Coordinates of C-alpha atoms in Angstrom, one line a residue:
M24 CA -39.4 -169.6 189.1
L25 CA -37.5 -168.7 192.3
L26 CA -38.8 -167.2 195.8
E27 CA -37.5 -164.2 196.5
N28 CA -35.6 -163.8 199.7
E29 CA -34.6 -167.8 199.6
E30 CA -31.6 -169.6 199.8
Y31 CA -30.7 -171.7 196.7
V32 CA -27.4 -173.7 195.6
V33 CA -26.0 -172.3 192.4
D34 CA -23.7 -174.1 190.8
I35 CA -21.8 -171.3 188.5
V36 CA -20.9 -172.5 184.9
D37 CA -20.5 -169.3 183.1
I38 CA -19.4 -165.5 183.7
G39 CA -21.2 -162.3 182.4
Q40 CA -21.3 -159.1 181.0
G41 CA -19.4 -156.5 184.0
G42 CA -18.2 -160.1 185.4
V43 CA -21.2 -161.4 186.8
G44 CA -21.4 -165.6 187.5
V45 CA -24.4 -167.1 185.5
G46 CA -25.1 -169.7 187.7
K47 CA -27.8 -173.1 187.4
Y48 CA -30.4 -174.2 189.7
N49 CA -31.9 -176.8 188.5
G50 CA -31.6 -175.5 184.8
F51 CA -33.0 -172.1 186.1
T52 CA -30.9 -168.9 185.2
V53 CA -29.2 -167.1 188.1
F54 CA -27.2 -164.4 188.1
V55 CA -24.5 -164.2 191.4
E56 CA -22.6 -160.7 191.9
G57 CA -18.8 -162.2 192.5
G58 CA -19.4 -165.9 191.3
L59 CA -16.7 -167.5 189.5
I60 CA -16.7 -170.8 187.0
Q61 CA -16.9 -174.1 189.2
D62 CA -17.9 -172.3 192.1
K63 CA -20.7 -174.1 194.0
I64 CA -22.6 -171.0 196.1
K65 CA -25.5 -170.8 199.0
V66 CA -27.6 -167.8 197.3
K67 CA -30.1 -165.6 198.4
I68 CA -32.7 -164.3 195.5
N69 CA -32.9 -160.6 196.0
K70 CA -34.9 -160.4 192.1
S71 CA -36.8 -163.2 190.6
K72 CA -38.5 -163.2 187.4
K73 CA -39.9 -165.3 184.6
N74 CA -36.3 -166.7 183.2
Y75 CA -34.0 -165.7 185.4
A76 CA -33.0 -164.3 189.0
V77 CA -30.5 -162.1 190.7
G78 CA -28.9 -162.9 193.9
D79 CA -25.9 -162.5 196.2
I80 CA -23.6 -164.7 197.7
V81 CA -24.4 -166.1 201.3
E82 CA -21.8 -169.3 201.5
I83 CA -19.0 -170.5 199.1
I84 CA -20.0 -174.2 199.6
E85 CA -17.1 -175.7 197.3
E86 CA -15.0 -173.1 196.0
S87 CA -13.8 -172.7 192.1
P88 CA -10.5 -174.6 191.5
F89 CA -9.8 -171.2 189.4
R90 CA -10.6 -168.8 192.1
V91 CA -7.6 -166.5 193.1
A92 CA -6.5 -164.8 196.5
R93 CA -7.0 -160.4 195.6
V94 CA -4.0 -158.7 194.9
C95 CA -6.3 -155.7 195.8
S96 CA -7.6 -155.2 199.1
E97 CA -11.2 -156.8 200.0
D98 CA -11.8 -153.2 200.7
L99 CA -11.7 -152.6 196.8
K100 CA -13.4 -156.2 196.1
D101 CA -16.7 -154.2 194.3
C102 CA -14.7 -151.4 193.0
G103 CA -15.8 -151.1 189.1
G104 CA -12.3 -151.8 187.7
C105 CA -11.3 -154.9 187.7
Q106 CA -13.9 -157.0 187.4
I107 CA -12.5 -160.8 187.4
Q108 CA -9.4 -159.9 189.3
E109 CA -10.0 -163.3 191.7
L110 CA -9.9 -165.3 188.0
D111 CA -7.4 -167.4 187.6
Y112 CA -5.2 -165.1 184.8
S113 CA -5.2 -168.4 182.9
K114 CA -8.8 -168.8 182.6
Q115 CA -9.2 -165.5 181.9
L116 CA -8.0 -165.8 178.8
E117 CA -10.1 -168.9 177.4
L118 CA -13.2 -167.3 178.8
K119 CA -12.3 -164.3 176.5
K120 CA -11.5 -166.3 173.7
N121 CA -15.2 -168.2 174.3
E122 CA -16.8 -164.7 174.1
V123 CA -15.5 -163.7 171.1
K124 CA -16.5 -167.7 169.6
Q125 CA -19.9 -167.4 171.2
A126 CA -20.2 -163.6 169.9
V127 CA -19.0 -165.1 166.1
E128 CA -21.5 -167.7 166.0
R129 CA -24.8 -166.6 168.0
I130 CA -24.6 -162.9 166.8
G131 CA -22.6 -163.7 163.4
K132 CA -24.1 -166.8 162.5
L133 CA -20.7 -167.9 160.9
E134 CA -19.0 -171.1 161.1
N135 CA -15.5 -172.4 160.0
V136 CA -14.2 -169.0 161.8
N137 CA -10.6 -170.1 163.2
I138 CA -11.1 -168.6 166.7
K139 CA -7.2 -168.3 168.1
D140 CA -6.2 -168.6 171.9
T141 CA -6.0 -165.0 173.2
L142 CA -2.4 -163.8 173.4
G143 CA -2.6 -162.6 177.3
M144 CA 0.3 -160.6 179.7
S145 CA 3.2 -162.3 180.9
N146 CA 2.8 -159.4 184.0
P147 CA -0.9 -158.6 183.5
F148 CA -0.6 -155.7 186.3
R149 CA 0.2 -152.2 186.1
Y150 CA -0.8 -151.6 182.6
R151 CA -3.1 -148.8 181.8
N152 CA -1.2 -145.5 180.8
K153 CA -4.5 -143.9 180.9
A154 CA -7.0 -143.7 184.3
Q155 CA -10.2 -141.3 184.9
F156 CA -10.9 -140.6 188.4
P157 CA -13.9 -139.6 189.4
I158 CA -13.6 -136.9 192.5
Q159 CA -16.7 -136.6 195.4
N160 CA -17.0 -135.0 198.3
I161 CA -17.5 -138.2 201.4
D162 CA -18.3 -136.8 204.7
G163 CA -16.7 -133.4 204.4
L164 CA -13.5 -135.3 202.4
P165 CA -12.5 -135.8 199.0
A166 CA -12.4 -138.8 198.1
V167 CA -10.6 -140.5 194.3
G168 CA -11.5 -143.6 192.8
F169 CA -13.3 -145.5 190.7
Y170 CA -17.1 -146.5 190.6
K171 CA -19.2 -149.2 192.5
K172 CA -20.0 -151.5 190.0
K173 CA -23.6 -150.5 188.8
S174 CA -23.3 -147.1 190.6
H175 CA -22.1 -143.9 191.0
N176 CA -20.2 -143.8 194.4
I177 CA -17.1 -143.9 194.9
I178 CA -15.0 -146.4 196.1
A179 CA -11.8 -144.5 196.9
T180 CA -8.7 -145.7 196.4
D181 CA -5.0 -144.7 197.1
K182 CA -3.1 -147.1 194.8
C183 CA -5.0 -149.3 191.3
V184 CA -3.1 -152.2 190.6
I185 CA -3.8 -152.1 186.6
Q186 CA -2.7 -148.2 186.3
H187 CA 0.7 -147.3 186.2
E188 CA 2.2 -146.5 189.7
V189 CA 2.5 -142.4 189.5
N190 CA -0.9 -142.4 189.6
D191 CA -0.8 -143.2 193.3
K192 CA 1.6 -140.5 194.1
I193 CA -0.9 -138.0 192.0
V194 CA -4.1 -138.8 193.6
K195 CA -2.2 -138.4 197.0
I196 CA -1.2 -135.0 195.8
I197 CA -4.5 -133.9 194.0
K198 CA -6.5 -135.0 197.6
T199 CA -4.2 -132.7 199.1
Y200 CA -4.4 -129.8 197.1
I201 CA -8.6 -129.6 197.5
R202 CA -8.2 -130.0 201.0
A203 CA -5.6 -127.1 201.3
Y204 CA -7.7 -124.8 199.7
K205 CA -10.9 -125.6 200.1
I206 CA -11.4 -126.7 196.6
S207 CA -15.1 -127.8 195.7
L208 CA -16.3 -130.7 194.5
Y209 CA -18.5 -131.2 191.6
N210 CA -22.4 -132.4 192.5
E211 CA -24.0 -134.7 190.6
K212 CA -27.7 -134.3 191.6
T213 CA -27.0 -130.1 191.9
H214 CA -24.7 -129.8 189.8
K215 CA -22.7 -127.4 191.4
G216 CA -18.8 -127.2 192.6
I217 CA -16.0 -127.3 190.3
I218 CA -13.6 -130.4 190.5
R219 CA -15.0 -133.3 188.5
H220 CA -12.8 -135.3 187.1
L221 CA -8.9 -136.3 187.4
V222 CA -7.4 -137.8 184.2
T223 CA -3.7 -139.1 183.6
K224 CA -1.6 -139.8 180.8
V225 CA 1.5 -141.4 180.9
G226 CA 4.3 -142.2 178.0
F227 CA 5.6 -145.9 179.4
S228 CA 8.3 -145.7 176.6
T229 CA 9.5 -141.4 177.8
N230 CA 8.2 -141.4 182.0
E231 CA 6.3 -138.4 180.3
V232 CA 3.1 -137.7 182.5
M233 CA 0.2 -135.1 182.0
I234 CA -2.3 -134.4 184.7
I235 CA -5.8 -133.5 183.1
L236 CA -8.8 -131.6 185.7
V237 CA -11.6 -132.0 184.5
I238 CA -13.5 -128.7 186.0
N239 CA -17.6 -127.7 185.7
G240 CA -15.5 -124.3 184.9
R241 CA -13.4 -122.4 183.6
D242 CA -10.6 -121.7 186.6
L243 CA -9.2 -123.1 189.6
P244 CA -6.8 -121.1 192.3
Y245 CA -4.0 -121.6 193.3
L246 CA -2.4 -123.5 190.3
G247 CA 0.4 -122.4 190.5
E248 CA 1.4 -124.1 193.5
L249 CA 0.0 -126.8 192.4
C250 CA 2.3 -126.8 189.6
S251 CA 5.4 -126.8 191.9
V252 CA 4.5 -129.6 193.9
L253 CA 3.5 -131.5 191.1
Q254 CA 7.3 -130.6 189.9
E255 CA 8.7 -131.7 192.5
N256 CA 6.9 -135.0 193.5
I257 CA 6.0 -136.3 190.5
P258 CA 8.8 -137.7 187.9
G259 CA 8.2 -136.9 184.3
F260 CA 5.7 -134.0 185.2
K261 CA 5.1 -132.5 181.9
T262 CA 2.1 -130.5 181.3
L263 CA -1.2 -129.4 184.2
V264 CA -4.3 -128.9 181.9
L265 CA -7.5 -128.0 182.8
N266 CA -10.5 -129.5 180.9
V267 CA -14.2 -127.7 181.0
N268 CA -17.0 -129.6 181.3
K269 CA -19.9 -128.2 182.5
K270 CA -22.6 -129.4 180.7
D271 CA -25.1 -132.2 182.7
T272 CA -23.3 -136.1 181.3
N273 CA -21.9 -139.0 182.6
V274 CA -19.1 -138.5 179.3
V275 CA -16.0 -137.6 181.3
L276 CA -14.2 -134.7 178.8
G277 CA -15.5 -131.4 177.9
K278 CA -14.5 -130.5 174.0
E279 CA -12.5 -127.4 175.8
N280 CA -9.0 -128.0 177.1
I281 CA -6.6 -124.9 178.8
V282 CA -3.0 -125.4 179.5
V283 CA -2.1 -124.5 182.3
Y284 CA 1.9 -125.9 182.6
G285 CA 3.9 -126.8 180.1
D286 CA 2.3 -127.6 175.7
G287 CA -0.5 -129.5 176.6
K288 CA 1.1 -133.2 175.3
I289 CA 3.1 -135.8 175.8
S290 CA 5.0 -138.4 173.4
D291 CA 5.4 -142.1 173.7
T292 CA 6.4 -144.8 171.5
I293 CA 5.4 -148.3 170.0
G294 CA 7.9 -149.8 168.1
E295 CA 9.9 -147.8 166.4
L296 CA 7.3 -145.1 166.4
E297 CA 6.5 -141.7 168.1
F298 CA 3.7 -140.3 169.1
N299 CA 2.2 -137.0 170.4
I300 CA -0.8 -137.1 172.9
S301 CA -3.2 -134.6 173.2
P302 CA -6.1 -134.5 176.6
L303 CA -9.0 -135.8 173.4
S304 CA -6.6 -138.3 171.0
F305 CA -7.7 -141.4 171.4
Y306 CA -4.6 -143.8 173.0
Q307 CA -4.7 -147.6 173.7
V308 CA -4.5 -147.8 177.3
N309 CA -1.9 -150.8 177.0
P310 CA 1.1 -150.2 175.2
V311 CA 2.1 -153.2 176.0
Q312 CA -0.1 -155.4 174.1
T313 CA -1.3 -152.2 171.4
V314 CA 2.6 -153.9 170.1
V315 CA 0.9 -157.2 169.6
L316 CA -2.9 -155.8 168.1
Y317 CA -0.5 -153.7 165.7
N318 CA 1.5 -156.2 164.8
K319 CA -1.6 -158.4 164.3
A320 CA -3.6 -156.4 161.8
L321 CA -0.2 -155.4 160.2
E322 CA -0.1 -159.4 159.8
Y323 CA -3.2 -160.1 158.2
A324 CA -3.3 -157.2 155.6
D325 CA -0.4 -158.6 154.1
L326 CA 0.3 -155.5 152.6
D327 CA 2.9 -154.6 149.3
K328 CA 4.4 -151.6 148.4
D329 CA 1.9 -150.9 145.9
D330 CA -1.1 -151.6 148.8
I331 CA -3.2 -148.0 148.6
V332 CA -5.0 -148.7 152.7
Y333 CA -7.7 -147.1 154.2
D334 CA -7.7 -146.7 158.1
I335 CA -11.0 -145.7 158.9
Y336 CA -11.4 -144.4 162.4
C337 CA -7.6 -143.6 162.7
G338 CA -7.3 -141.9 165.7
I339 CA -3.4 -140.2 166.3
G340 CA -2.7 -142.3 163.6
T341 CA -0.8 -145.0 165.5
I342 CA -2.1 -147.6 163.1
S343 CA -2.0 -145.8 160.0
L344 CA 2.1 -144.7 160.4
F345 CA 2.4 -148.8 160.8
L346 CA 0.6 -149.5 157.8
A347 CA 2.2 -146.8 155.7
K348 CA 5.6 -148.3 156.5
H349 CA 5.0 -151.3 154.6
A350 CA 2.2 -149.8 151.7
K351 CA 2.0 -147.0 149.1
K352 CA -0.9 -144.8 150.3
V353 CA -2.5 -145.3 153.3
Y354 CA -5.9 -142.5 154.5
G355 CA -6.9 -142.1 157.7
I356 CA -10.7 -140.7 158.5
E357 CA -11.4 -139.5 162.2
I358 CA -14.1 -137.5 164.2
V359 CA -12.0 -135.9 166.4
E360 CA -10.4 -132.7 165.1
E361 CA -7.6 -132.5 167.9
A362 CA -6.2 -136.5 167.1
I363 CA -6.0 -135.3 163.3
R364 CA -3.7 -132.7 164.2
D365 CA -1.5 -135.3 166.4
A366 CA -1.6 -137.2 163.3
K367 CA 0.2 -134.8 160.7
I368 CA 2.2 -133.9 163.5
N369 CA 2.9 -138.0 164.5
A370 CA 2.8 -138.5 160.4
E371 CA 6.0 -136.0 159.8
N372 CA 7.7 -136.4 163.7
N373 CA 8.2 -140.3 162.6
N374 CA 9.1 -138.9 158.2
V375 CA 6.4 -140.6 156.7
Y376 CA 4.9 -139.2 153.8
N377 CA 2.5 -141.4 152.1
T378 CA -0.4 -140.4 154.5
E379 CA -3.2 -138.6 154.0
F380 CA -6.1 -137.7 157.5
Y381 CA -9.8 -136.4 156.6
T382 CA -11.7 -135.1 159.6
G383 CA -14.9 -136.0 160.1
K384 CA -17.5 -138.6 160.6
A385 CA -17.2 -141.3 159.2
E386 CA -20.1 -142.1 157.3
E387 CA -19.6 -139.1 155.8
V388 CA -15.8 -138.8 154.5
V389 CA -15.3 -142.5 153.9
P390 CA -18.6 -142.2 151.1
R391 CA -16.9 -138.8 149.7
L392 CA -13.2 -139.9 149.1
Y393 CA -14.6 -142.8 147.3
K394 CA -17.1 -140.3 145.3
E395 CA -13.6 -138.3 144.7
G396 CA -12.1 -141.8 143.3
K397 CA -9.8 -142.4 146.2
T398 CA -10.0 -146.0 146.6
A399 CA -8.2 -148.7 148.6
N400 CA -7.6 -152.5 148.1
V401 CA -6.6 -152.7 151.6
V402 CA -9.5 -151.1 154.4
V403 CA -8.7 -151.3 158.4
V404 CA -11.4 -150.5 160.6
D405 CA -10.8 -150.0 164.7
P406 CA -14.4 -148.3 165.5
P407 CA -15.9 -147.6 168.5
R408 CA -18.0 -150.1 170.7
K409 CA -20.4 -149.5 168.6
G410 CA -19.3 -150.8 166.0
C411 CA -19.1 -149.5 162.5
D412 CA -21.3 -147.4 160.7
Q413 CA -23.6 -148.8 157.8
I414 CA -22.6 -146.7 155.4
V415 CA -19.2 -147.1 156.3
L416 CA -19.7 -150.6 155.6
D417 CA -21.9 -150.7 152.9
T418 CA -18.6 -147.9 151.0
I419 CA -16.3 -150.5 152.2
V420 CA -18.6 -153.3 149.7
K421 CA -18.6 -151.1 147.1
M422 CA -15.0 -150.2 146.9
N423 CA -14.0 -153.7 146.7
P424 CA -10.8 -154.2 148.4
E425 CA -9.2 -157.8 149.0
K426 CA -8.9 -157.8 152.3
V427 CA -10.3 -155.7 155.6
V428 CA -8.8 -155.8 158.9
Y429 CA -11.2 -155.7 161.3
V430 CA -10.1 -153.6 165.2
S431 CA -12.9 -155.4 167.8
C432 CA -12.9 -153.6 171.2
N433 CA -16.8 -155.4 171.5
P434 CA -17.5 -159.0 170.0
S435 CA -21.2 -158.4 169.5
T436 CA -21.0 -155.4 167.1
L437 CA -17.5 -157.4 165.7
A438 CA -20.1 -160.3 165.2
R439 CA -23.1 -158.3 163.7
D440 CA -21.0 -156.6 160.7
L441 CA -19.3 -159.5 160.4
A442 CA -22.4 -160.7 159.3
Y443 CA -23.1 -158.4 157.2
L444 CA -19.9 -158.6 155.2
N445 CA -20.5 -162.1 154.9
E446 CA -23.6 -161.0 153.3
H447 CA -22.1 -158.9 150.7
G448 CA -19.4 -161.1 149.0
Y449 CA -16.8 -161.7 152.1
E450 CA -15.3 -164.1 154.6
C451 CA -13.8 -163.7 157.8
R452 CA -11.3 -166.5 157.3
E453 CA -9.9 -165.7 161.5
I454 CA -10.0 -163.9 164.7
Q455 CA -6.9 -163.1 167.4
P456 CA -8.6 -161.8 170.2
V457 CA -5.8 -160.0 172.5
D458 CA -5.9 -158.9 176.1
M459 CA -5.8 -155.5 176.2
F460 CA -7.7 -155.1 179.9
P461 CA -6.8 -157.9 182.0
H462 CA -8.5 -158.6 185.0
S463 CA -12.2 -157.2 183.0
T464 CA -14.5 -159.0 180.5
H465 CA -13.6 -156.5 177.9
V466 CA -11.9 -158.3 175.0
E467 CA -9.9 -156.5 171.3
S468 CA -10.0 -158.8 168.8
V469 CA -8.2 -158.1 164.9
A470 CA -10.1 -160.0 162.0
K471 CA -8.8 -160.9 158.9
I472 CA -11.5 -160.9 156.7
T473 CA -10.7 -161.1 152.9
R474 CA -12.7 -160.8 149.5
V475 CA -14.9 -164.2 148.3

């Protein structure tokens, strides 16, 4: 054990969850916020346990060759949005490949899986089409920004280099609106106050802008005046929505939306397909890399005109419509009713008529459809971070498709599910990591799985 409040010289050998540097001192593990691979740093220990310690940087003795200058202001260093912005981008891509590889080998216990180099961006900034800004009262003024690492305290920001540029203007307008009309802000401790979050969605190809104010109620004053300002100052402003969230929860969006201006939707294109996007709809946040991701999924599916496909956790039908252009039939399953409504509209708007979409929990709908005789020889899954439900995996095995394409945002649950499929007659031959979230530690992957 290391002694608390003592200083030690530590070599950073890896980066862990949340971008925390993983250091070694005489073989003992020390976690250091802000440490980068190949940094040699002096660390003051603030917590010491039997198997590890946690410390803060006192001095960088030898700077990592992969350390680069921040693009953001130093004032935003503790912002939770970009955990590894100071790590050279090529090293970020290497790190993400290694994260997938370690998960597959350690958790999945799988060998001989070809983990390809991470596909990155030529310009890894200003790529996000969706932003969620918490709003808090700090010293009597509205602060809009992002949560500080490992806390619910806001670091206020007037601009974010990974968000679409239009957000810089929107944040200023919303702060002015709150101050001008003395709108109360939600307090997480007292559960009083009205405005909780500002959420924005932007169609990169259409420049259409949706603005959502998440409120602890059902109404706000002077919305007409706010809309007028937004119309005058925000190019592409298309709709303003109030999202009702009265629950004591960390979940940002509630289930009810009240459309104040416009029709409550924006549109965007991926490749040749156009999509309607609603406030509650899941839509990939990086449109440039989404094309890369979906084309890889399509390549791994290797469809022909007689193939029948299940698209499980289909969202608004983005992958479904990509697949339907090459298959005989696609069944899409998604729990969010609003997303399925959008999926049906998207299919119609794109003249795609060989799809059927079903609302409900995947673990309930997939077994039911299978019992009804709706089977597939290709299955595509794009689950949330928790991975596939066990019943879904069981049903896929019973269905016995030739190919499974697994799109994952969590290497750990991907590896767990690959291990299960491997035990039941399937083999993962290749995984392609895709950098959907530059400057964060998150990585998306596409796995190619075939029946043995």
